[in-house]
PDB file of C-alpha atoms in Angstrom:
ATOM      1  CA  MET A   1     121.807 106.029  95.891  1.00 78.00           C
ATOM      2  CA  MET A   2     122.592 103.374  98.498  1.00 87.00           C
ATOM      3  CA  GLY A   3     120.112 101.754 100.602  1.00 84.00           C
ATOM      4  CA  PRO A   4     120.755 103.832 104.044  1.00 90.00           C
ATOM      5  CA  ALA A   5     120.093 107.065 102.279  1.00 93.00           C
ATOM      6  CA  HIS A   6     117.319 105.602 100.291  1.00 95.00           C
ATOM      7  CA  SER A   7     115.467 104.785 103.717  1.00 95.00           C
ATOM      8  CA  LEU A   8     115.877 107.851 104.991  1.00 96.00           C
ATOM      9  CA  SER A   9     114.343 110.066 102.366  1.00 97.00           C
ATOM     10  CA  GLY A  10     111.588 107.929 102.580  1.00 97.00           C
ATOM     11  CA  ALA A  11     111.237 108.238 106.456  1.00 97.00           C
ATOM     12  CA  ALA A  12     111.524 112.131 106.140  1.00 97.00           C
ATOM     13  CA  ALA A  13     109.177 111.803 103.160  1.00 98.00           C
ATOM     14  CA  TRP A  14     106.556 110.432 105.070  1.00 98.00           C
ATOM     15  CA  LEU A  15     107.185 112.895 108.208  1.00 97.00           C
ATOM     16  CA  GLY A  16     107.379 115.837 105.801  1.00 97.00           C
ATOM     17  CA  LEU A  17     103.876 114.921 104.608  1.00 97.00           C
ATOM     18  CA  GLY A  18     102.672 114.820 108.213  1.00 96.00           C
ATOM     19  CA  ALA A  19     104.106 118.278 108.548  1.00 96.00           C
ATOM     20  CA  ALA A  20     102.138 119.575 105.568  1.00 96.00           C
ATOM     21  CA  LEU A  21      99.000 118.098 106.648  1.00 94.00           C
ATOM     22  CA  THR A  22      99.050 119.465 110.167  1.00 92.00           C
ATOM     23  CA  ALA A  23      99.929 122.990 108.479  1.00 92.00           C
ATOM     24  CA  ALA A  24      97.010 122.486 106.323  1.00 92.00           C
ATOM     25  CA  GLY A  25      94.697 121.576 109.448  1.00 88.00           C
ATOM     26  CA  TYR A  26      94.512 117.860 108.848  1.00 87.00           C
ATOM     27  CA  GLU A  27      96.519 116.475 111.447  1.00 88.00           C
ATOM     28  CA  MET A  28      97.933 112.640 111.355  1.00 92.00           C
ATOM     29  CA  PRO A  29      97.768 110.408 114.306  1.00 94.00           C
ATOM     30  CA  TRP A  30     100.841 110.159 115.846  1.00 95.00           C
ATOM     31  CA  PRO A  31     100.815 106.102 115.267  1.00 96.00           C
ATOM     32  CA  VAL A  32     100.208 106.776 111.655  1.00 97.00           C
ATOM     33  CA  LEU A  33     102.893 109.061 111.408  1.00 97.00           C
ATOM     34  CA  ALA A  34     105.496 106.974 113.128  1.00 96.00           C
ATOM     35  CA  VAL A  35     104.376 103.302 111.152  1.00 97.00           C
ATOM     36  CA  GLY A  36     103.737 105.376 108.426  1.00 97.00           C
ATOM     37  CA  ALA A  37     107.473 106.691 108.374  1.00 97.00           C
ATOM     38  CA  LEU A  38     108.734 103.125 109.200  1.00 97.00           C
ATOM     39  CA  ILE A  39     106.789 101.796 106.135  1.00 98.00           C
ATOM     40  CA  CYS A  40     108.050 104.374 103.648  1.00 98.00           C
ATOM     41  CA  ALA A  41     111.639 103.647 104.908  1.00 97.00           C
ATOM     42  CA  GLY A  42     111.307  99.980 104.083  1.00 96.00           C
ATOM     43  CA  ALA A  43     109.370 100.930 100.741  1.00 97.00           C
ATOM     44  CA  ALA A  44     111.864 103.347  99.631  1.00 97.00           C
ATOM     45  CA  LEU A  45     114.444  99.978  99.136  1.00 96.00           C
ATOM     46  CA  ALA A  46     112.055  97.939  97.313  1.00 95.00           C
ATOM     47  CA  PRO A  47     112.199  99.435  93.766  1.00 95.00           C
ATOM     48  CA  ASP A  48     115.667  97.829  93.772  1.00 94.00           C
ATOM     49  CA  LEU A  49     114.305  94.409  94.128  1.00 93.00           C
ATOM     50  CA  ASP A  50     115.515  94.053  90.351  1.00 91.00           C
ATOM     51  CA  HIS A  51     119.169  94.008  91.234  1.00 89.00           C
ATOM     52  CA  LYS A  52     120.359  90.704  93.062  1.00 86.00           C
ATOM     53  CA  SER A  53     122.956  92.732  94.917  1.00 84.00           C
ATOM     54  CA  ALA A  54     120.508  95.145  96.594  1.00 88.00           C
ATOM     55  CA  THR A  55     119.347  95.289 100.277  1.00 87.00           C
ATOM     56  CA  ILE A  56     116.007  94.140  99.571  1.00 91.00           C
ATOM     57  CA  SER A  57     117.088  90.894  97.523  1.00 90.00           C
ATOM     58  CA  ARG A  58     119.091  89.832 100.519  1.00 88.00           C
ATOM     59  CA  ALA A  59     116.642  90.604 103.223  1.00 90.00           C
ATOM     60  CA  PHE A  60     114.273  87.549 103.213  1.00 93.00           C
ATOM     61  CA  GLY A  61     117.190  84.815 102.179  1.00 91.00           C
ATOM     62  CA  PRO A  62     116.524  82.524  99.590  1.00 93.00           C
ATOM     63  CA  LEU A  63     112.824  84.011  99.333  1.00 94.00           C
ATOM     64  CA  SER A  64     113.859  87.609  98.034  1.00 93.00           C
ATOM     65  CA  ARG A  65     116.692  86.273  96.316  1.00 94.00           C
ATOM     66  CA  GLY A  66     114.479  84.340  94.113  1.00 95.00           C
ATOM     67  CA  LEU A  67     111.914  86.660  94.079  1.00 95.00           C
ATOM     68  CA  CYS A  68     114.538  89.299  92.508  1.00 94.00           C
ATOM     69  CA  GLU A  69     115.343  86.754  89.837  1.00 94.00           C
ATOM     70  CA  ILE A  70     111.657  86.785  88.918  1.00 95.00           C
ATOM     71  CA  ILE A  71     111.382  90.336  88.819  1.00 95.00           C
ATOM     72  CA  ASP A  72     114.645  91.022  87.030  1.00 95.00           C
ATOM     73  CA  LYS A  73     113.396  88.936  84.577  1.00 95.00           C
ATOM     74  CA  LEU A  74     110.176  90.701  84.146  1.00 95.00           C
ATOM     75  CA  SER A  75     111.344  94.162  84.189  1.00 96.00           C
ATOM     76  CA  TYR A  76     113.877  93.355  81.353  1.00 95.00           C
ATOM     77  CA  ALA A  77     110.777  91.688  79.508  1.00 96.00           C
ATOM     78  CA  ALA A  78     108.831  95.150  80.086  1.00 96.00           C
ATOM     79  CA  TYR A  79     111.797  97.227  78.817  1.00 96.00           C
ATOM     80  CA  LYS A  80     112.372  95.052  75.371  1.00 95.00           C
ATOM     81  CA  SER A  81     108.754  94.788  74.294  1.00 95.00           C
ATOM     82  CA  THR A  82     108.195  98.440  74.754  1.00 96.00           C
ATOM     83  CA  ARG A  83     111.469 100.120  74.104  1.00 95.00           C
ATOM     84  CA  LYS A  84     111.351 102.622  71.254  1.00 95.00           C
ATOM     85  CA  PRO A  85     113.937 103.341  68.652  1.00 94.00           C
ATOM     86  CA  GLY A  86     115.827 105.707  70.955  1.00 94.00           C
ATOM     87  CA  ASP A  87     116.100 103.823  73.999  1.00 94.00           C
ATOM     88  CA  PRO A  88     119.428 101.643  73.892  1.00 93.00           C
ATOM     89  CA  ARG A  89     119.849  97.669  74.385  1.00 91.00           C
ATOM     90  CA  ARG A  90     120.582  96.137  77.238  1.00 89.00           C
ATOM     91  CA  SER A  91     120.789  92.793  79.155  1.00 86.00           C
ATOM     92  CA  GLY A  92     119.100  93.037  82.420  1.00 87.00           C
ATOM     93  CA  GLY A  93     116.242  94.957  83.739  1.00 88.00           C
ATOM     94  CA  HIS A  94     117.875  96.833  86.788  1.00 90.00           C
ATOM     95  CA  ARG A  95     116.344 100.187  86.889  1.00 92.00           C
ATOM     96  CA  THR A  96     113.512  99.981  84.823  1.00 95.00           C
ATOM     97  CA  LEU A  97     110.094  98.521  85.355  1.00 96.00           C
ATOM     98  CA  THR A  98     110.503  98.795  89.402  1.00 97.00           C
ATOM     99  CA  HIS A  99     111.529 102.421  88.948  1.00 97.00           C
ATOM    100  CA  THR A 100     108.477 103.858  87.506  1.00 97.00           C
ATOM    101  CA  TRP A 101     105.527 105.829  88.790  1.00 97.00           C
ATOM    102  CA  LEU A 102     103.266 103.143  87.385  1.00 97.00           C
ATOM    103  CA  TRP A 103     104.931 100.664  89.325  1.00 97.00           C
ATOM    104  CA  ALA A 104     104.880 102.364  92.543  1.00 97.00           C
ATOM    105  CA  VAL A 105     100.871 103.000  92.212  1.00 98.00           C
ATOM    106  CA  LEU A 106     100.248  99.663  91.411  1.00 97.00           C
ATOM    107  CA  VAL A 107     102.216  98.018  94.259  1.00 97.00           C
ATOM    108  CA  GLY A 108     100.822 100.470  96.363  1.00 97.00           C
ATOM    109  CA  ALA A 109      97.163  99.851  95.293  1.00 97.00           C
ATOM    110  CA  GLY A 110      97.803  96.045  96.058  1.00 97.00           C
ATOM    111  CA  PHE A 111      99.212  96.136  99.391  1.00 97.00           C
ATOM    112  CA  SER A 112      96.232  98.450 100.292  1.00 97.00           C
ATOM    113  CA  ALA A 113      93.725  96.049  98.908  1.00 96.00           C
ATOM    114  CA  LEU A 114      95.864  93.033 100.750  1.00 97.00           C
ATOM    115  CA  ALA A 115      95.413  95.083 103.751  1.00 95.00           C
ATOM    116  CA  VAL A 116      91.494  95.538 103.191  1.00 94.00           C
ATOM    117  CA  LEU A 117      90.515  92.191 102.594  1.00 94.00           C
ATOM    118  CA  GLY A 118      93.073  90.357 104.446  1.00 93.00           C
ATOM    119  CA  GLY A 119      92.250  91.424 107.702  1.00 90.00           C
ATOM    120  CA  ARG A 120      94.563  91.560 110.972  1.00 92.00           C
ATOM    121  CA  TRP A 121      97.098  88.899 109.509  1.00 94.00           C
ATOM    122  CA  ALA A 122      97.455  90.596 106.426  1.00 96.00           C
ATOM    123  CA  VAL A 123      98.623  93.996 107.904  1.00 96.00           C
ATOM    124  CA  VAL A 124     100.947  92.511 110.212  1.00 97.00           C
ATOM    125  CA  ALA A 125     102.334  90.657 107.154  1.00 97.00           C
ATOM    126  CA  ILE A 126     102.708  93.948 105.402  1.00 97.00           C
ATOM    127  CA  LEU A 127     104.153  95.480 108.517  1.00 97.00           C
ATOM    128  CA  PHE A 128     106.599  92.673 109.237  1.00 97.00           C
ATOM    129  CA  VAL A 129     108.284  93.114 105.670  1.00 97.00           C
ATOM    130  CA  HIS A 130     108.473  96.569 105.795  1.00 97.00           C
ATOM    131  CA  MET A 131     109.651  97.010 109.297  1.00 97.00           C
ATOM    132  CA  VAL A 132     112.717  94.111 108.408  1.00 96.00           C
ATOM    133  CA  LEU A 133     113.256  96.632 105.419  1.00 96.00           C
ATOM    134  CA  ALA A 134     113.482  99.774 107.618  1.00 95.00           C
ATOM    135  CA  ILE A 135     115.832  97.898 109.993  1.00 94.00           C
ATOM    136  CA  GLU A 136     118.345  96.968 107.047  1.00 93.00           C
ATOM    137  CA  GLY A 137     117.856 100.503 105.862  1.00 91.00           C
ATOM    138  CA  LEU A 138     118.183 102.750 109.042  1.00 92.00           C
ATOM    139  CA  LEU A 139     120.124 100.450 110.954  1.00 89.00           C
ATOM    140  CA  TRP A 140     122.365  99.054 108.175  1.00 77.00           C
ATOM    141  CA  LYS A 141     125.197  99.113 110.351  1.00 74.00           C
ATOM    142  CA  ALA A 142     123.788  97.137 113.527  1.00 79.00           C
ATOM    143  CA  ALA A 143     121.784  94.786 110.651  1.00 75.00           C
ATOM    144  CA  ARG A 144     124.991  93.861 108.762  1.00 75.00           C
ATOM    145  CA  MET A 145     126.251  92.548 112.227  1.00 75.00           C
ATOM    146  CA  SER A 146     123.735  90.779 113.351  1.00 80.00           C
ATOM    147  CA  SER A 147     121.833  87.457 111.829  1.00 83.00           C
ATOM    148  CA  ASP A 148     118.928  87.522 109.440  1.00 84.00           C
ATOM    149  CA  VAL A 149     116.696  85.537 112.175  1.00 90.00           C
ATOM    150  CA  LEU A 150     117.462  88.395 114.568  1.00 92.00           C
ATOM    151  CA  VAL A 151     116.342  90.967 111.993  1.00 92.00           C
ATOM    152  CA  TRP A 152     113.522  89.067 111.054  1.00 94.00           C
ATOM    153  CA  LEU A 153     112.374  88.619 114.894  1.00 94.00           C
ATOM    154  CA  LEU A 154     112.887  92.232 115.413  1.00 94.00           C
ATOM    155  CA  GLY A 155     110.410  92.823 112.344  1.00 95.00           C
ATOM    156  CA  ALA A 156     107.995  90.512 113.610  1.00 96.00           C
ATOM    157  CA  THR A 157     107.810  91.587 117.142  1.00 96.00           C
ATOM    158  CA  SER A 158     107.675  95.395 116.272  1.00 96.00           C
ATOM    159  CA  ALA A 159     105.155  94.244 113.368  1.00 97.00           C
ATOM    160  CA  TRP A 160     102.861  92.686 115.969  1.00 97.00           C
ATOM    161  CA  ILE A 161     103.263  95.325 118.481  1.00 96.00           C
ATOM    162  CA  LEU A 162     102.573  98.177 115.919  1.00 96.00           C
ATOM    163  CA  ALA A 163      99.334  96.432 114.250  1.00 95.00           C
ATOM    164  CA  GLY A 164      98.107  96.190 117.765  1.00 95.00           C
ATOM    165  CA  VAL A 165      98.553  99.983 118.610  1.00 96.00           C
ATOM    166  CA  LEU A 166      96.900 101.086 115.504  1.00 95.00           C
ATOM    167  CA  ASP A 167      93.813  98.801 116.190  1.00 93.00           C
ATOM    168  CA  LYS A 168      92.856 100.794 119.262  1.00 93.00           C
ATOM    169  CA  PRO A 169      90.183 103.576 118.779  1.00 90.00           C
ATOM    170  CA  GLY A 170      91.394 106.696 117.431  1.00 88.00           C
ATOM    171  CA  ASN A 171      94.890 105.370 116.475  1.00 91.00           C
ATOM    172  CA  GLY A 172      94.620 105.397 112.907  1.00 90.00           C
ATOM    173  CA  SER A 173      93.360 102.195 111.396  1.00 92.00           C
ATOM    174  CA  ASP A 174      90.655 104.070 110.110  1.00 92.00           C
ATOM    175  CA  TRP A 175      92.909 107.397 108.834  1.00 93.00           C
ATOM    176  CA  LEU A 176      91.821 109.358 105.967  1.00 89.00           C
ATOM    177  CA  PHE A 177      89.646 106.073 104.572  1.00 90.00           C
ATOM    178  CA  THR A 178      86.754 106.527 107.176  1.00 87.00           C
ATOM    179  CA  ALA A 179      83.966 104.145 105.691  1.00 88.00           C
ATOM    180  CA  PRO A 180      83.347 100.942 107.203  1.00 87.00           C
ATOM    181  CA  GLY A 181      85.345  98.212 105.721  1.00 88.00           C
ATOM    182  CA  GLN A 182      88.280 100.657 104.397  1.00 91.00           C
ATOM    183  CA  GLU A 183      90.290 100.485 107.596  1.00 92.00           C
ATOM    184  CA  TYR A 184      94.091 100.220 106.661  1.00 95.00           C
ATOM    185  CA  LEU A 185      93.219 101.224 103.485  1.00 96.00           C
ATOM    186  CA  TRP A 186      95.875 104.086 103.782  1.00 96.00           C
ATOM    187  CA  LEU A 187      98.590 101.723 104.298  1.00 96.00           C
ATOM    188  CA  GLY A 188      99.560 102.076 100.481  1.00 97.00           C
ATOM    189  CA  LEU A 189     100.195 105.446 100.535  1.00 97.00           C
ATOM    190  CA  PRO A 190     103.775 105.430 102.362  1.00 98.00           C
ATOM    191  CA  ILE A 191     104.485 102.480 100.169  1.00 98.00           C
ATOM    192  CA  VAL A 192     103.686 104.536  97.167  1.00 98.00           C
ATOM    193  CA  LEU A 193     105.293 107.411  98.506  1.00 98.00           C
ATOM    194  CA  GLY A 194     108.761 104.993  99.453  1.00 97.00           C
ATOM    195  CA  SER A 195     108.964 103.929  95.813  1.00 97.00           C
ATOM    196  CA  ILE A 196     108.462 107.473  94.309  1.00 97.00           C
ATOM    197  CA  VAL A 197     111.054 108.860  96.785  1.00 97.00           C
ATOM    198  CA  HIS A 198     113.508 106.407  95.666  1.00 97.00           C
ATOM    199  CA  CYS A 199     112.957 106.822  91.952  1.00 96.00           C
ATOM    200  CA  ILE A 200     113.778 110.610  92.583  1.00 96.00           C
ATOM    201  CA  GLY A 201     117.093 109.394  94.584  1.00 95.00           C
ATOM    202  CA  ASP A 202     118.240 107.362  91.754  1.00 94.00           C
ATOM    203  CA  ALA A 203     117.521 109.934  88.965  1.00 95.00           C
ATOM    204  CA  LEU A 204     119.852 112.415  91.138  1.00 94.00           C
ATOM    205  CA  THR A 205     122.732 110.121  90.082  1.00 93.00           C
ATOM    206  CA  VAL A 206     124.791 109.546  87.268  1.00 91.00           C
ATOM    207  CA  SER A 207     122.371 106.963  85.425  1.00 89.00           C
ATOM    208  CA  GLY A 208     118.856 108.854  85.983  1.00 93.00           C
ATOM    209  CA  CYS A 209     115.831 107.176  86.356  1.00 95.00           C
ATOM    210  CA  PRO A 210     112.744 106.219  83.933  1.00 96.00           C
ATOM    211  CA  ILE A 211     110.058 107.367  86.136  1.00 96.00           C
ATOM    212  CA  LEU A 212     107.908 108.657  83.646  1.00 96.00           C
ATOM    213  CA  TRP A 213     107.694 105.397  81.529  1.00 96.00           C
ATOM    214  CA  PRO A 214     105.158 104.255  79.901  1.00 95.00           C
ATOM    215  CA  ILE A 215     105.243 107.825  79.034  1.00 94.00           C
ATOM    216  CA  PRO A 216     107.369 108.635  75.884  1.00 92.00           C
ATOM    217  CA  LEU A 217     109.898 111.370  75.706  1.00 91.00           C
ATOM    218  CA  GLY A 218     110.736 111.928  71.848  1.00 90.00           C
ATOM    219  CA  ARG A 219     112.072 108.616  70.567  1.00 92.00           C
ATOM    220  CA  ARG A 220     112.296 106.853  73.952  1.00 95.00           C
ATOM    221  CA  ARG A 221     110.141 105.568  76.328  1.00 96.00           C
ATOM    222  CA  TRP A 222     112.647 104.691  79.092  1.00 96.00           C
ATOM    223  CA  TYR A 223     113.860 108.129  79.265  1.00 95.00           C
ATOM    224  CA  PRO A 224     116.656 108.268  82.367  1.00 94.00           C
ATOM    225  CA  LEU A 225     115.285 111.683  83.978  1.00 94.00           C
ATOM    226  CA  GLY A 226     117.625 113.350  86.363  1.00 93.00           C
ATOM    227  CA  PRO A 227     119.355 117.002  86.722  1.00 93.00           C
ATOM    228  CA  PRO A 228     121.643 118.537  84.330  1.00 91.00           C
ATOM    229  CA  GLU A 229     124.762 116.021  84.369  1.00 88.00           C
ATOM    230  CA  PHE A 230     127.142 118.129  86.401  1.00 86.00           C
ATOM    231  CA  MET A 231     124.608 118.303  89.501  1.00 88.00           C
ATOM    232  CA  ARG A 232     124.497 114.299  89.260  1.00 90.00           C
ATOM    233  CA  PHE A 233     126.577 112.045  91.622  1.00 89.00           C
ATOM    234  CA  ARG A 234     127.877 108.371  91.668  1.00 88.00           C
ATOM    235  CA  ALA A 235     125.558 106.275  94.465  1.00 82.00           C
ATOM    236  CA  GLY A 236     127.470 105.955  97.508  1.00 81.00           C
ATOM    237  CA  SER A 237     129.579 109.043  97.261  1.00 87.00           C
ATOM    238  CA  TRP A 238     130.581 111.765  99.623  1.00 88.00           C
ATOM    239  CA  VAL A 239     127.919 113.923  98.296  1.00 90.00           C
ATOM    240  CA  GLU A 240     125.258 111.204  99.628  1.00 90.00           C
ATOM    241  CA  LEU A 241     126.875 110.459 102.602  1.00 88.00           C
ATOM    242  CA  LYS A 242     128.078 113.625 103.756  1.00 90.00           C
ATOM    243  CA  VAL A 243     125.710 116.110 102.301  1.00 92.00           C
ATOM    244  CA  LEU A 244     122.194 114.400 101.246  1.00 92.00           C
ATOM    245  CA  MET A 245     121.905 111.967 104.648  1.00 93.00           C
ATOM    246  CA  PRO A 246     122.606 114.609 107.042  1.00 94.00           C
ATOM    247  CA  VAL A 247     120.128 116.736 105.168  1.00 95.00           C
ATOM    248  CA  PHE A 248     117.638 114.006 105.023  1.00 95.00           C
ATOM    249  CA  ALA A 249     117.873 113.538 108.824  1.00 95.00           C
ATOM    250  CA  VAL A 250     117.419 116.862 109.797  1.00 96.00           C
ATOM    251  CA  ALA A 251     114.178 117.159 107.571  1.00 96.00           C
ATOM    252  CA  GLY A 252     112.678 114.275 108.755  1.00 96.00           C
ATOM    253  CA  ALA A 253     113.451 115.450 112.524  1.00 96.00           C
ATOM    254  CA  ALA A 254     111.875 118.850 111.694  1.00 96.00           C
ATOM    255  CA  GLY A 255     108.921 117.463 109.614  1.00 95.00           C
ATOM    256  CA  GLY A 256     108.042 114.943 112.677  1.00 95.00           C
ATOM    257  CA  LEU A 257     108.407 117.669 115.158  1.00 95.00           C
ATOM    258  CA  ALA A 258     106.104 120.097 112.957  1.00 95.00           C
ATOM    259  CA  ALA A 259     103.667 117.441 112.487  1.00 94.00           C
ATOM    260  CA  LEU A 260     103.307 116.278 115.980  1.00 91.00           C
ATOM    261  CA  GLY A 261     102.887 120.285 116.912  1.00 87.00           C
ATOM    262  CA  ILE A 262     105.937 120.504 118.279  1.00 88.00           C
ATOM    263  CA  LEU A 263     107.643 122.712 116.173  1.00 78.00           C
ATOM    264  CA  GLY A 264     105.415 125.278 114.462  1.00 66.00           C
TER     265      GLY A 264
END
């Protein structure tokens, strides 16, 4: 799928999780619901850091372009060193390592550790990265017409304000993990969810997605999972733009209202 659909599906997934938790009696504080949805929307773009034309690879200028080259080489090396006889030869790393459940979990755990160990400035930095990506994904038309600096300033301002909101008692800095020193440990969860949702979205396209790696399936370790071929579509096709994106928008809105107790 393309960036806007990925971001919208990520936000909808977190809002849906909030609705499910509310229904189960574990209400999510509204700042966690809002911030988590934005982080998840941004994280849903992150697996495409292995592709030089992806939104995330352009979002932070030379820094993200350089990181893209590193991730692409790392992904290709992982593919080449772990492929089984049934896996085809390839020349690049797109839709390999970063499109797996293991990568999603490791990245989420890394960001959680950074948030806990790095304090407020680490939290602001994590929010900044994901707010910029959320803006690029959810407001892609406006972002394309604006300068990168303007998007970065909006991301930085949003990150600073949201960090301040979360810091207030009862607003969710210690949501889910309540022991002393575990504030913001939950920040990795929307990142994991966003990455997984990205992989599921890509699995619906004609190329599929090797989300189960490194678990082997028959003679392949990088098996591109997906539905039957007649149910798949090409990225950016009318199915994605006219069907899936409206569904994600409606589902996200319904999930958010249910999570807040407005719809139930």
